[in-house]
C-alpha atoms as a PDB file:
ATOM      1  CA  UNK A   1      -9.330 -31.059  72.094  1.00  0.00           C
ATOM      2  CA  UNK A   2      -8.764 -29.734  75.578  1.00  0.00           C
ATOM      3  CA  UNK A   3      -5.614 -30.632  77.474  1.00  0.00           C
ATOM      4  CA  UNK A   4      -6.032 -32.235  80.972  1.00  0.00           C
ATOM      5  CA  UNK A   5      -5.108 -28.907  82.765  1.00  0.00           C
ATOM      6  CA  UNK A   6      -7.297 -26.881  80.587  1.00  0.00           C
ATOM      7  CA  UNK A   7     -10.287 -29.323  80.941  1.00  0.00           C
ATOM      8  CA  UNK A   8      -9.840 -29.404  84.631  1.00  0.00           C
ATOM      9  CA  UNK A   9      -9.843 -25.486  85.009  1.00  0.00           C
ATOM     10  CA  UNK A  10     -12.909 -25.239  82.735  1.00  0.00           C
ATOM     11  CA  UNK A  11     -14.751 -28.070  84.700  1.00  0.00           C
ATOM     12  CA  UNK A  12     -13.952 -26.237  87.950  1.00  0.00           C
ATOM     13  CA  UNK A  13     -15.052 -22.864  86.711  1.00  0.00           C
ATOM     14  CA  UNK A  14     -18.331 -24.408  85.260  1.00  0.00           C
ATOM     15  CA  UNK A  15     -19.270 -25.795  88.618  1.00  0.00           C
ATOM     16  CA  UNK A  16     -18.954 -22.241  90.277  1.00  0.00           C
ATOM     17  CA  UNK A  17     -20.964 -20.614  87.437  1.00  0.00           C
ATOM     18  CA  UNK A  18     -23.654 -23.094  88.092  1.00  0.00           C
ATOM     19  CA  UNK A  19     -23.565 -22.399  91.780  1.00  0.00           C
ATOM     20  CA  UNK A  20     -23.746 -18.786  91.031  1.00  0.00           C
ATOM     21  CA  UNK A  21     -26.879 -19.099  88.943  1.00  0.00           C
ATOM     22  CA  UNK A  22     -28.402 -21.555  91.364  1.00  0.00           C
ATOM     23  CA  UNK A  23     -28.134 -19.066  94.240  1.00  0.00           C
ATOM     24  CA  UNK A  24     -29.354 -16.196  92.171  1.00  0.00           C
ATOM     25  CA  UNK A  25     -33.218 -16.621  92.851  1.00  0.00           C
ATOM     26  CA  UNK A  26     -32.474 -16.763  96.699  1.00  0.00           C
ATOM     27  CA  UNK A  27     -30.302 -13.757  96.637  1.00  0.00           C
ATOM     28  CA  UNK A  28     -33.023 -11.708  94.907  1.00  0.00           C
ATOM     29  CA  UNK A  29     -35.542 -12.582  97.764  1.00  0.00           C
ATOM     30  CA  UNK A  30     -32.855 -11.933 100.413  1.00  0.00           C
ATOM     31  CA  UNK A  31     -34.450 -14.190 102.981  1.00  0.00           C
ATOM     32  CA  UNK A  32     -31.452 -16.590 103.569  1.00  0.00           C
ATOM     33  CA  UNK A  33     -28.109 -14.899 104.105  1.00  0.00           C
ATOM     34  CA  UNK A  34     -26.490 -18.234 103.074  1.00  0.00           C
ATOM     35  CA  UNK A  35     -27.563 -17.643  99.346  1.00  0.00           C
ATOM     36  CA  UNK A  36     -25.654 -14.318  99.273  1.00  0.00           C
ATOM     37  CA  UNK A  37     -22.649 -15.907 100.969  1.00  0.00           C
ATOM     38  CA  UNK A  38     -22.560 -18.850  98.587  1.00  0.00           C
ATOM     39  CA  UNK A  39     -22.992 -16.667  95.494  1.00  0.00           C
ATOM     40  CA  UNK A  40     -20.137 -14.457  96.865  1.00  0.00           C
ATOM     41  CA  UNK A  41     -17.954 -17.530  97.474  1.00  0.00           C
ATOM     42  CA  UNK A  42     -18.592 -18.675  93.766  1.00  0.00           C
ATOM     43  CA  UNK A  43     -17.646 -15.316  92.523  1.00  0.00           C
ATOM     44  CA  UNK A  44     -14.485 -15.175  94.471  1.00  0.00           C
ATOM     45  CA  UNK A  45     -13.446 -18.654  93.372  1.00  0.00           C
ATOM     46  CA  UNK A  46     -14.046 -17.765  89.746  1.00  0.00           C
ATOM     47  CA  UNK A  47     -11.738 -14.567  90.099  1.00  0.00           C
ATOM     48  CA  UNK A  48      -9.086 -16.912  91.895  1.00  0.00           C
ATOM     49  CA  UNK A  49      -9.261 -19.506  89.274  1.00  0.00           C
ATOM     50  CA  UNK A  50      -8.974 -17.124  86.432  1.00  0.00           C
ATOM     51  CA  UNK A  51      -5.960 -15.479  88.155  1.00  0.00           C
ATOM     52  CA  UNK A  52      -4.159 -18.741  88.720  1.00  0.00           C
ATOM     53  CA  UNK A  53      -4.744 -20.250  85.369  1.00  0.00           C
ATOM     54  CA  UNK A  54      -4.256 -16.929  83.470  1.00  0.00           C
ATOM     55  CA  UNK A  55      -1.264 -18.382  81.331  1.00  0.00           C
ATOM     56  CA  UNK A  56      -3.668 -20.719  79.628  1.00  0.00           C
ATOM     57  CA  UNK A  57      -5.865 -17.936  78.279  1.00  0.00           C
ATOM     58  CA  UNK A  58      -6.084 -14.642  76.331  1.00  0.00           C
ATOM     59  CA  UNK A  59      -4.922 -12.069  78.993  1.00  0.00           C
ATOM     60  CA  UNK A  60      -7.311  -9.445  77.796  1.00  0.00           C
ATOM     61  CA  UNK A  61     -10.276 -11.748  78.269  1.00  0.00           C
ATOM     62  CA  UNK A  62      -9.306 -12.820  81.503  1.00  0.00           C
ATOM     63  CA  UNK A  63      -8.563  -9.454  83.041  1.00  0.00           C
ATOM     64  CA  UNK A  64     -11.998  -8.313  81.468  1.00  0.00           C
ATOM     65  CA  UNK A  65     -13.780 -11.037  83.316  1.00  0.00           C
ATOM     66  CA  UNK A  66     -11.875 -10.550  86.468  1.00  0.00           C
ATOM     67  CA  UNK A  67     -12.799  -6.870  86.564  1.00  0.00           C
ATOM     68  CA  UNK A  68     -16.487  -7.810  86.069  1.00  0.00           C
ATOM     69  CA  UNK A  69     -16.426 -10.439  88.829  1.00  0.00           C
ATOM     70  CA  UNK A  70     -14.769  -7.923  91.210  1.00  0.00           C
ATOM     71  CA  UNK A  71     -17.402  -5.600  90.521  1.00  0.00           C
ATOM     72  CA  UNK A  72     -20.204  -8.197  91.400  1.00  0.00           C
ATOM     73  CA  UNK A  73     -18.360  -9.488  94.273  1.00  0.00           C
ATOM     74  CA  UNK A  74     -18.098  -5.879  95.598  1.00  0.00           C
ATOM     75  CA  UNK A  75     -21.996  -5.609  95.538  1.00  0.00           C
ATOM     76  CA  UNK A  76     -22.470  -8.965  97.130  1.00  0.00           C
ATOM     77  CA  UNK A  77     -19.794  -8.041  99.789  1.00  0.00           C
ATOM     78  CA  UNK A  78     -21.901  -4.957 100.957  1.00  0.00           C
ATOM     79  CA  UNK A  79     -24.925  -7.218 102.032  1.00  0.00           C
ATOM     80  CA  UNK A  80     -22.758 -10.010 103.225  1.00  0.00           C
ATOM     81  CA  UNK A  81     -20.849  -7.819 105.599  1.00  0.00           C
ATOM     82  CA  UNK A  82     -23.981  -6.431 107.164  1.00  0.00           C
ATOM     83  CA  UNK A  83     -25.305 -10.029 107.512  1.00  0.00           C
ATOM     84  CA  UNK A  84     -22.142 -11.035 109.428  1.00  0.00           C
ATOM     85  CA  UNK A  85     -22.352  -8.074 111.702  1.00  0.00           C
ATOM     86  CA  UNK A  86     -26.089  -8.614 112.384  1.00  0.00           C
ATOM     87  CA  UNK A  87     -25.257 -12.446 113.153  1.00  0.00           C
ATOM     88  CA  UNK A  88     -22.604 -11.172 115.740  1.00  0.00           C
ATOM     89  CA  UNK A  89     -24.475  -8.298 117.262  1.00  0.00           C
ATOM     90  CA  UNK A  90     -27.789  -9.790 117.731  1.00  0.00           C
ATOM     91  CA  UNK A  91     -27.212 -12.347 120.522  1.00  0.00           C
ATOM     92  CA  UNK A  92     -24.584  -9.878 122.312  1.00  0.00           C
ATOM     93  CA  UNK A  93     -26.854  -6.873 122.234  1.00  0.00           C
ATOM     94  CA  UNK A  94     -29.845  -8.924 123.761  1.00  0.00           C
ATOM     95  CA  UNK A  95     -27.675  -9.407 126.969  1.00  0.00           C
ATOM     96  CA  UNK A  96     -27.667  -5.771 127.785  1.00  0.00           C
ATOM     97  CA  UNK A  97     -29.991  -4.228 130.253  1.00  0.00           C
ATOM     98  CA  UNK A  98     -31.855  -0.818 130.584  1.00  0.00           C
ATOM     99  CA  UNK A  99     -30.796   2.163 128.480  1.00  0.00           C
ATOM    100  CA  UNK A 100     -27.934   0.098 126.814  1.00  0.00           C
ATOM    101  CA  UNK A 101     -30.588  -2.535 125.729  1.00  0.00           C
ATOM    102  CA  UNK A 102     -32.616   0.218 124.073  1.00  0.00           C
ATOM    103  CA  UNK A 103     -29.482   1.658 122.491  1.00  0.00           C
ATOM    104  CA  UNK A 104     -28.703  -1.881 121.150  1.00  0.00           C
ATOM    105  CA  UNK A 105     -32.091  -2.162 119.767  1.00  0.00           C
ATOM    106  CA  UNK A 106     -31.681   1.136 117.855  1.00  0.00           C
ATOM    107  CA  UNK A 107     -28.388  -0.183 116.648  1.00  0.00           C
ATOM    108  CA  UNK A 108     -30.082  -3.261 115.198  1.00  0.00           C
ATOM    109  CA  UNK A 109     -32.720  -1.186 113.652  1.00  0.00           C
ATOM    110  CA  UNK A 110     -30.071   0.808 111.780  1.00  0.00           C
ATOM    111  CA  UNK A 111     -28.361  -2.202 110.784  1.00  0.00           C
ATOM    112  CA  UNK A 112     -31.496  -3.652 109.272  1.00  0.00           C
ATOM    113  CA  UNK A 113     -32.235  -0.524 107.429  1.00  0.00           C
ATOM    114  CA  UNK A 114     -28.678  -0.407 105.981  1.00  0.00           C
ATOM    115  CA  UNK A 115     -29.004  -3.981 105.040  1.00  0.00           C
ATOM    116  CA  UNK A 116     -32.343  -3.391 103.200  1.00  0.00           C
ATOM    117  CA  UNK A 117     -30.695  -0.521 101.269  1.00  0.00           C
ATOM    118  CA  UNK A 118     -27.636  -2.746 100.402  1.00  0.00           C
ATOM    119  CA  UNK A 119     -30.015  -5.527  99.311  1.00  0.00           C
ATOM    120  CA  UNK A 120     -31.990  -3.271  97.131  1.00  0.00           C
ATOM    121  CA  UNK A 121     -28.799  -2.082  95.474  1.00  0.00           C
ATOM    122  CA  UNK A 122     -27.733  -5.536  94.948  1.00  0.00           C
ATOM    123  CA  UNK A 123     -31.157  -6.393  93.175  1.00  0.00           C
ATOM    124  CA  UNK A 124     -30.459  -3.374  90.882  1.00  0.00           C
ATOM    125  CA  UNK A 125     -27.173  -4.893  90.085  1.00  0.00           C
ATOM    126  CA  UNK A 126     -28.741  -8.249  89.348  1.00  0.00           C
ATOM    127  CA  UNK A 127     -31.232  -6.404  86.967  1.00  0.00           C
ATOM    128  CA  UNK A 128     -28.477  -4.428  85.223  1.00  0.00           C
ATOM    129  CA  UNK A 129     -27.362  -5.196  81.649  1.00  0.00           C
ATOM    130  CA  UNK A 130     -23.744  -5.609  83.049  1.00  0.00           C
ATOM    131  CA  UNK A 131     -24.643  -8.540  85.217  1.00  0.00           C
ATOM    132  CA  UNK A 132     -26.468 -10.168  82.227  1.00  0.00           C
ATOM    133  CA  UNK A 133     -23.299  -9.530  80.221  1.00  0.00           C
ATOM    134  CA  UNK A 134     -21.036 -10.962  82.841  1.00  0.00           C
ATOM    135  CA  UNK A 135     -23.058 -14.261  83.089  1.00  0.00           C
ATOM    136  CA  UNK A 136     -23.001 -14.464  79.269  1.00  0.00           C
ATOM    137  CA  UNK A 137     -19.349 -13.899  78.959  1.00  0.00           C
ATOM    138  CA  UNK A 138     -18.653 -16.487  81.551  1.00  0.00           C
ATOM    139  CA  UNK A 139     -20.803 -19.062  79.691  1.00  0.00           C
ATOM    140  CA  UNK A 140     -19.113 -18.089  76.262  1.00  0.00           C
ATOM    141  CA  UNK A 141     -15.598 -18.395  77.909  1.00  0.00           C
ATOM    142  CA  UNK A 142     -16.376 -21.875  79.045  1.00  0.00           C
ATOM    143  CA  UNK A 143     -17.988 -23.116  76.005  1.00  0.00           C
ATOM    144  CA  UNK A 144     -15.259 -21.828  73.750  1.00  0.00           C
ATOM    145  CA  UNK A 145     -12.169 -21.285  75.904  1.00  0.00           C
ATOM    146  CA  UNK A 146      -9.801 -18.625  74.589  1.00  0.00           C
ATOM    147  CA  UNK A 147      -6.551 -20.767  75.069  1.00  0.00           C
ATOM    148  CA  UNK A 148      -3.358 -19.302  74.088  1.00  0.00           C
ATOM    149  CA  UNK A 149      -1.211 -22.131  75.746  1.00  0.00           C
ATOM    150  CA  UNK A 150      -1.546 -25.841  75.226  1.00  0.00           C
ATOM    151  CA  UNK A 151      -0.990 -26.534  78.898  1.00  0.00           C
ATOM    152  CA  UNK A 152       0.315 -25.288  82.219  1.00  0.00           C
ATOM    153  CA  UNK A 153       1.532 -26.973  85.264  1.00  0.00           C
ATOM    154  CA  UNK A 154      -1.192 -26.509  88.179  1.00  0.00           C
ATOM    155  CA  UNK A 155       1.378 -27.456  90.806  1.00  0.00           C
ATOM    156  CA  UNK A 156       3.759 -24.843  89.641  1.00  0.00           C
ATOM    157  CA  UNK A 157       0.987 -22.246  89.806  1.00  0.00           C
ATOM    158  CA  UNK A 158       0.072 -23.275  93.374  1.00  0.00           C
ATOM    159  CA  UNK A 159       3.864 -23.112  94.271  1.00  0.00           C
ATOM    160  CA  UNK A 160       4.076 -19.566  92.965  1.00  0.00           C
ATOM    161  CA  UNK A 161       0.973 -18.603  94.867  1.00  0.00           C
ATOM    162  CA  UNK A 162       2.464 -20.050  98.011  1.00  0.00           C
ATOM    163  CA  UNK A 163       5.828 -18.244  97.551  1.00  0.00           C
ATOM    164  CA  UNK A 164       3.937 -14.983  97.092  1.00  0.00           C
ATOM    165  CA  UNK A 165       2.133 -15.564 100.280  1.00  0.00           C
ATOM    166  CA  UNK A 166       5.306 -16.454 102.205  1.00  0.00           C
ATOM    167  CA  UNK A 167       6.936 -13.312 100.914  1.00  0.00           C
ATOM    168  CA  UNK A 168       4.085 -11.250 102.140  1.00  0.00           C
ATOM    169  CA  UNK A 169       4.056 -12.666 105.672  1.00  0.00           C
ATOM    170  CA  UNK A 170       7.859 -12.191 105.898  1.00  0.00           C
ATOM    171  CA  UNK A 171       7.220  -8.458 105.225  1.00  0.00           C
ATOM    172  CA  UNK A 172       4.813  -8.012 108.112  1.00  0.00           C
ATOM    173  CA  UNK A 173       5.880  -5.743 111.039  1.00  0.00           C
ATOM    174  CA  UNK A 174       5.884  -7.131 114.511  1.00  0.00           C
ATOM    175  CA  UNK A 175       2.362  -5.774 115.115  1.00  0.00           C
ATOM    176  CA  UNK A 176       0.679  -5.751 111.671  1.00  0.00           C
ATOM    177  CA  UNK A 177      -2.399  -3.717 111.224  1.00  0.00           C
ATOM    178  CA  UNK A 178      -5.855  -5.204 110.249  1.00  0.00           C
ATOM    179  CA  UNK A 179      -5.236  -3.794 106.751  1.00  0.00           C
ATOM    180  CA  UNK A 180      -1.919  -5.596 106.434  1.00  0.00           C
ATOM    181  CA  UNK A 181      -3.429  -8.857 107.632  1.00  0.00           C
ATOM    182  CA  UNK A 182      -6.441  -8.571 105.418  1.00  0.00           C
ATOM    183  CA  UNK A 183      -3.989  -8.267 102.521  1.00  0.00           C
ATOM    184  CA  UNK A 184      -2.226 -11.488 103.732  1.00  0.00           C
ATOM    185  CA  UNK A 185      -5.760 -13.201 104.082  1.00  0.00           C
ATOM    186  CA  UNK A 186      -6.350 -12.484 100.362  1.00  0.00           C
ATOM    187  CA  UNK A 187      -3.071 -14.150  99.542  1.00  0.00           C
ATOM    188  CA  UNK A 188      -3.883 -17.151 101.675  1.00  0.00           C
ATOM    189  CA  UNK A 189      -7.111 -17.617  99.761  1.00  0.00           C
ATOM    190  CA  UNK A 190      -5.206 -17.345  96.491  1.00  0.00           C
ATOM    191  CA  UNK A 191      -2.783 -19.921  97.657  1.00  0.00           C
ATOM    192  CA  UNK A 192      -5.577 -22.129  98.951  1.00  0.00           C
ATOM    193  CA  UNK A 193      -7.541 -21.961  95.665  1.00  0.00           C
ATOM    194  CA  UNK A 194      -4.552 -22.556  93.624  1.00  0.00           C
ATOM    195  CA  UNK A 195      -3.661 -25.637  95.651  1.00  0.00           C
ATOM    196  CA  UNK A 196      -7.204 -27.032  95.147  1.00  0.00           C
ATOM    197  CA  UNK A 197      -6.788 -26.584  91.427  1.00  0.00           C
ATOM    198  CA  UNK A 198      -3.541 -28.678  91.709  1.00  0.00           C
ATOM    199  CA  UNK A 199      -4.918 -31.094  94.097  1.00  0.00           C
ATOM    200  CA  UNK A 200      -5.362 -34.034  91.652  1.00  0.00           C
ATOM    201  CA  UNK A 201      -1.884 -33.893  90.422  1.00  0.00           C
ATOM    202  CA  UNK A 202      -0.276 -33.166  93.989  1.00  0.00           C
ATOM    203  CA  UNK A 203      -1.841 -35.607  96.389  1.00  0.00           C
ATOM    204  CA  UNK A 204      -2.159 -35.762 100.164  1.00  0.00           C
ATOM    205  CA  UNK A 205       0.559 -33.125 100.738  1.00  0.00           C
ATOM    206  CA  UNK A 206      -1.370 -30.501  99.057  1.00  0.00           C
ATOM    207  CA  UNK A 207      -4.695 -31.502 100.870  1.00  0.00           C
ATOM    208  CA  UNK A 208      -2.883 -30.971 104.002  1.00  0.00           C
ATOM    209  CA  UNK A 209      -1.796 -27.554 102.822  1.00  0.00           C
ATOM    210  CA  UNK A 210      -5.343 -26.748 101.818  1.00  0.00           C
ATOM    211  CA  UNK A 211      -6.660 -27.728 105.218  1.00  0.00           C
ATOM    212  CA  UNK A 212      -4.203 -25.651 107.150  1.00  0.00           C
ATOM    213  CA  UNK A 213      -4.670 -22.696 104.814  1.00  0.00           C
ATOM    214  CA  UNK A 214      -8.577 -22.735 105.536  1.00  0.00           C
ATOM    215  CA  UNK A 215      -7.763 -22.620 109.094  1.00  0.00           C
ATOM    216  CA  UNK A 216      -5.493 -19.556 108.697  1.00  0.00           C
ATOM    217  CA  UNK A 217      -8.003 -18.000 106.410  1.00  0.00           C
ATOM    218  CA  UNK A 218     -10.739 -18.278 108.957  1.00  0.00           C
ATOM    219  CA  UNK A 219      -8.571 -16.808 111.708  1.00  0.00           C
ATOM    220  CA  UNK A 220      -7.840 -13.813 109.544  1.00  0.00           C
ATOM    221  CA  UNK A 221     -11.483 -13.549 108.484  1.00  0.00           C
ATOM    222  CA  UNK A 222     -12.517 -13.284 112.235  1.00  0.00           C
ATOM    223  CA  UNK A 223      -9.892 -10.483 112.565  1.00  0.00           C
ATOM    224  CA  UNK A 224     -11.255  -8.651 109.596  1.00  0.00           C
ATOM    225  CA  UNK A 225     -14.873  -8.959 110.774  1.00  0.00           C
ATOM    226  CA  UNK A 226     -13.789  -7.389 114.086  1.00  0.00           C
ATOM    227  CA  UNK A 227     -12.266  -4.470 112.151  1.00  0.00           C
ATOM    228  CA  UNK A 228     -15.414  -4.056 109.957  1.00  0.00           C
ATOM    229  CA  UNK A 229     -17.594  -3.936 112.998  1.00  0.00           C
ATOM    230  CA  UNK A 230     -15.401  -1.432 114.860  1.00  0.00           C
ATOM    231  CA  UNK A 231     -15.589   0.806 111.819  1.00  0.00           C
ATOM    232  CA  UNK A 232     -19.428   0.370 111.460  1.00  0.00           C
ATOM    233  CA  UNK A 233     -19.876   1.258 115.231  1.00  0.00           C
ATOM    234  CA  UNK A 234     -17.904   4.535 114.798  1.00  0.00           C
ATOM    235  CA  UNK A 235     -19.863   5.425 111.733  1.00  0.00           C
ATOM    236  CA  UNK A 236     -23.294   4.591 113.235  1.00  0.00           C
ATOM    237  CA  UNK A 237     -22.317   6.196 116.579  1.00  0.00           C
ATOM    238  CA  UNK A 238     -25.214   7.681 118.605  1.00  0.00           C
ATOM    239  CA  UNK A 239     -23.979  10.477 120.911  1.00  0.00           C
ATOM    240  CA  UNK A 240     -26.397   9.558 123.656  1.00  0.00           C
ATOM    241  CA  UNK A 241     -24.652   8.438 126.815  1.00  0.00           C
ATOM    242  CA  UNK A 242     -26.234   4.767 126.799  1.00  0.00           C
ATOM    243  CA  UNK A 243     -25.078   4.518 123.114  1.00  0.00           C
ATOM    244  CA  UNK A 244     -21.557   5.701 123.909  1.00  0.00           C
ATOM    245  CA  UNK A 245     -21.375   3.331 126.666  1.00  0.00           C
ATOM    246  CA  UNK A 246     -22.559   0.338 124.482  1.00  0.00           C
ATOM    247  CA  UNK A 247     -20.096   1.432 121.798  1.00  0.00           C
ATOM    248  CA  UNK A 248     -17.279   1.660 124.043  1.00  0.00           C
ATOM    249  CA  UNK A 249     -18.083  -1.889 125.427  1.00  0.00           C
ATOM    250  CA  UNK A 250     -18.330  -3.347 121.877  1.00  0.00           C
ATOM    251  CA  UNK A 251     -15.246  -1.717 120.614  1.00  0.00           C
ATOM    252  CA  UNK A 252     -13.363  -3.041 123.560  1.00  0.00           C
ATOM    253  CA  UNK A 253     -14.532  -6.557 122.623  1.00  0.00           C
ATOM    254  CA  UNK A 254     -13.536  -6.162 118.901  1.00  0.00           C
ATOM    255  CA  UNK A 255      -9.899  -5.081 120.051  1.00  0.00           C
ATOM    256  CA  UNK A 256      -9.675  -8.219 122.167  1.00  0.00           C
ATOM    257  CA  UNK A 257     -10.982 -10.256 119.393  1.00  0.00           C
ATOM    258  CA  UNK A 258      -8.424  -8.856 116.753  1.00  0.00           C
ATOM    259  CA  UNK A 259      -5.715  -9.384 119.424  1.00  0.00           C
ATOM    260  CA  UNK A 260      -6.500 -12.865 119.929  1.00  0.00           C
ATOM    261  CA  UNK A 261      -6.965 -13.573 116.022  1.00  0.00           C
ATOM    262  CA  UNK A 262      -3.454 -11.883 115.512  1.00  0.00           C
ATOM    263  CA  UNK A 263      -1.901 -14.354 117.930  1.00  0.00           C
ATOM    264  CA  UNK A 264      -3.606 -17.230 116.699  1.00  0.00           C
ATOM    265  CA  UNK A 265      -2.295 -16.357 113.190  1.00  0.00           C
ATOM    266  CA  UNK A 266       1.294 -16.067 114.271  1.00  0.00           C
ATOM    267  CA  UNK A 267       0.784 -19.492 115.893  1.00  0.00           C
ATOM    268  CA  UNK A 268      -0.686 -21.270 112.878  1.00  0.00           C
ATOM    269  CA  UNK A 269       1.387 -19.613 110.195  1.00  0.00           C
ATOM    270  CA  UNK A 270       4.488 -21.767 110.791  1.00  0.00           C
ATOM    271  CA  UNK A 271       2.389 -24.913 110.188  1.00  0.00           C
ATOM    272  CA  UNK A 272       1.138 -23.427 106.960  1.00  0.00           C
ATOM    273  CA  UNK A 273       4.601 -22.500 105.820  1.00  0.00           C
ATOM    274  CA  UNK A 274       5.721 -26.072 106.643  1.00  0.00           C
ATOM    275  CA  UNK A 275       3.017 -27.646 104.646  1.00  0.00           C
ATOM    276  CA  UNK A 276       3.753 -25.357 101.757  1.00  0.00           C
ATOM    277  CA  UNK A 277       7.371 -26.416 101.932  1.00  0.00           C
ATOM    278  CA  UNK A 278       6.335 -30.040 101.861  1.00  0.00           C
ATOM    279  CA  UNK A 279       3.605 -29.646  99.181  1.00  0.00           C
ATOM    280  CA  UNK A 280       5.570 -27.355  96.685  1.00  0.00           C
ATOM    281  CA  UNK A 281       9.202 -27.380  97.093  1.00  0.00           C
ATOM    282  CA  UNK A 282       9.428 -30.989  96.415  1.00  0.00           C
END
């Protein structure tokens, strides 16, 4: 018979495996970017739950599953990043005029071609034997959980993830780089997902922590999107004068976007830190 925490973890994982399978047909057609986004979220949550609850399970099985989910998430991420770039660029490039408008259209055509290649690669991933094994292993894991512990305190797990996040933020320099803040964002997600696992046992204080963590995660996500777009613009750079002028304009906007997001993070972090103390120190 499963303990309460083990049953809760298994039920949460089962819901995300169901979401993964439900989104697969839409991902294969590639028509709706939301299908790829939701499938990627399901994969990320499965990895986070396995990490947070790993004390319950055979460690080798957990690490093997997390490695496979990391592989799948990376394939989904290639397409998702290009969808995010397209959604950001398309309305902004349409406001340009003259030669810069033409340069913007060429950039969108390249983006569309890159997305088509990434989507074709994702379909190869979904057709691969490894993907079939990943899904099969997830279903086996959930039907016969390889438990090595009878129980674990989910609030203690959430508290540990929050402390790791707090430690990472304390180590940040005064002007952290996008990579340093992206690493913090990963820890925010881990702390949030662990808090969601502990929510039933922790009450309203954990929900307030979750809500603030989501806000901080979105701020850092916007900063990361700006960094990814700037990198893409450099790699896709056309040496014609209109293209260079357009790139300069867009890069300037992304740097302002990053600066604004960095300031918002340092404004919102103390609130998340307070929520964490109230939720987990008690």
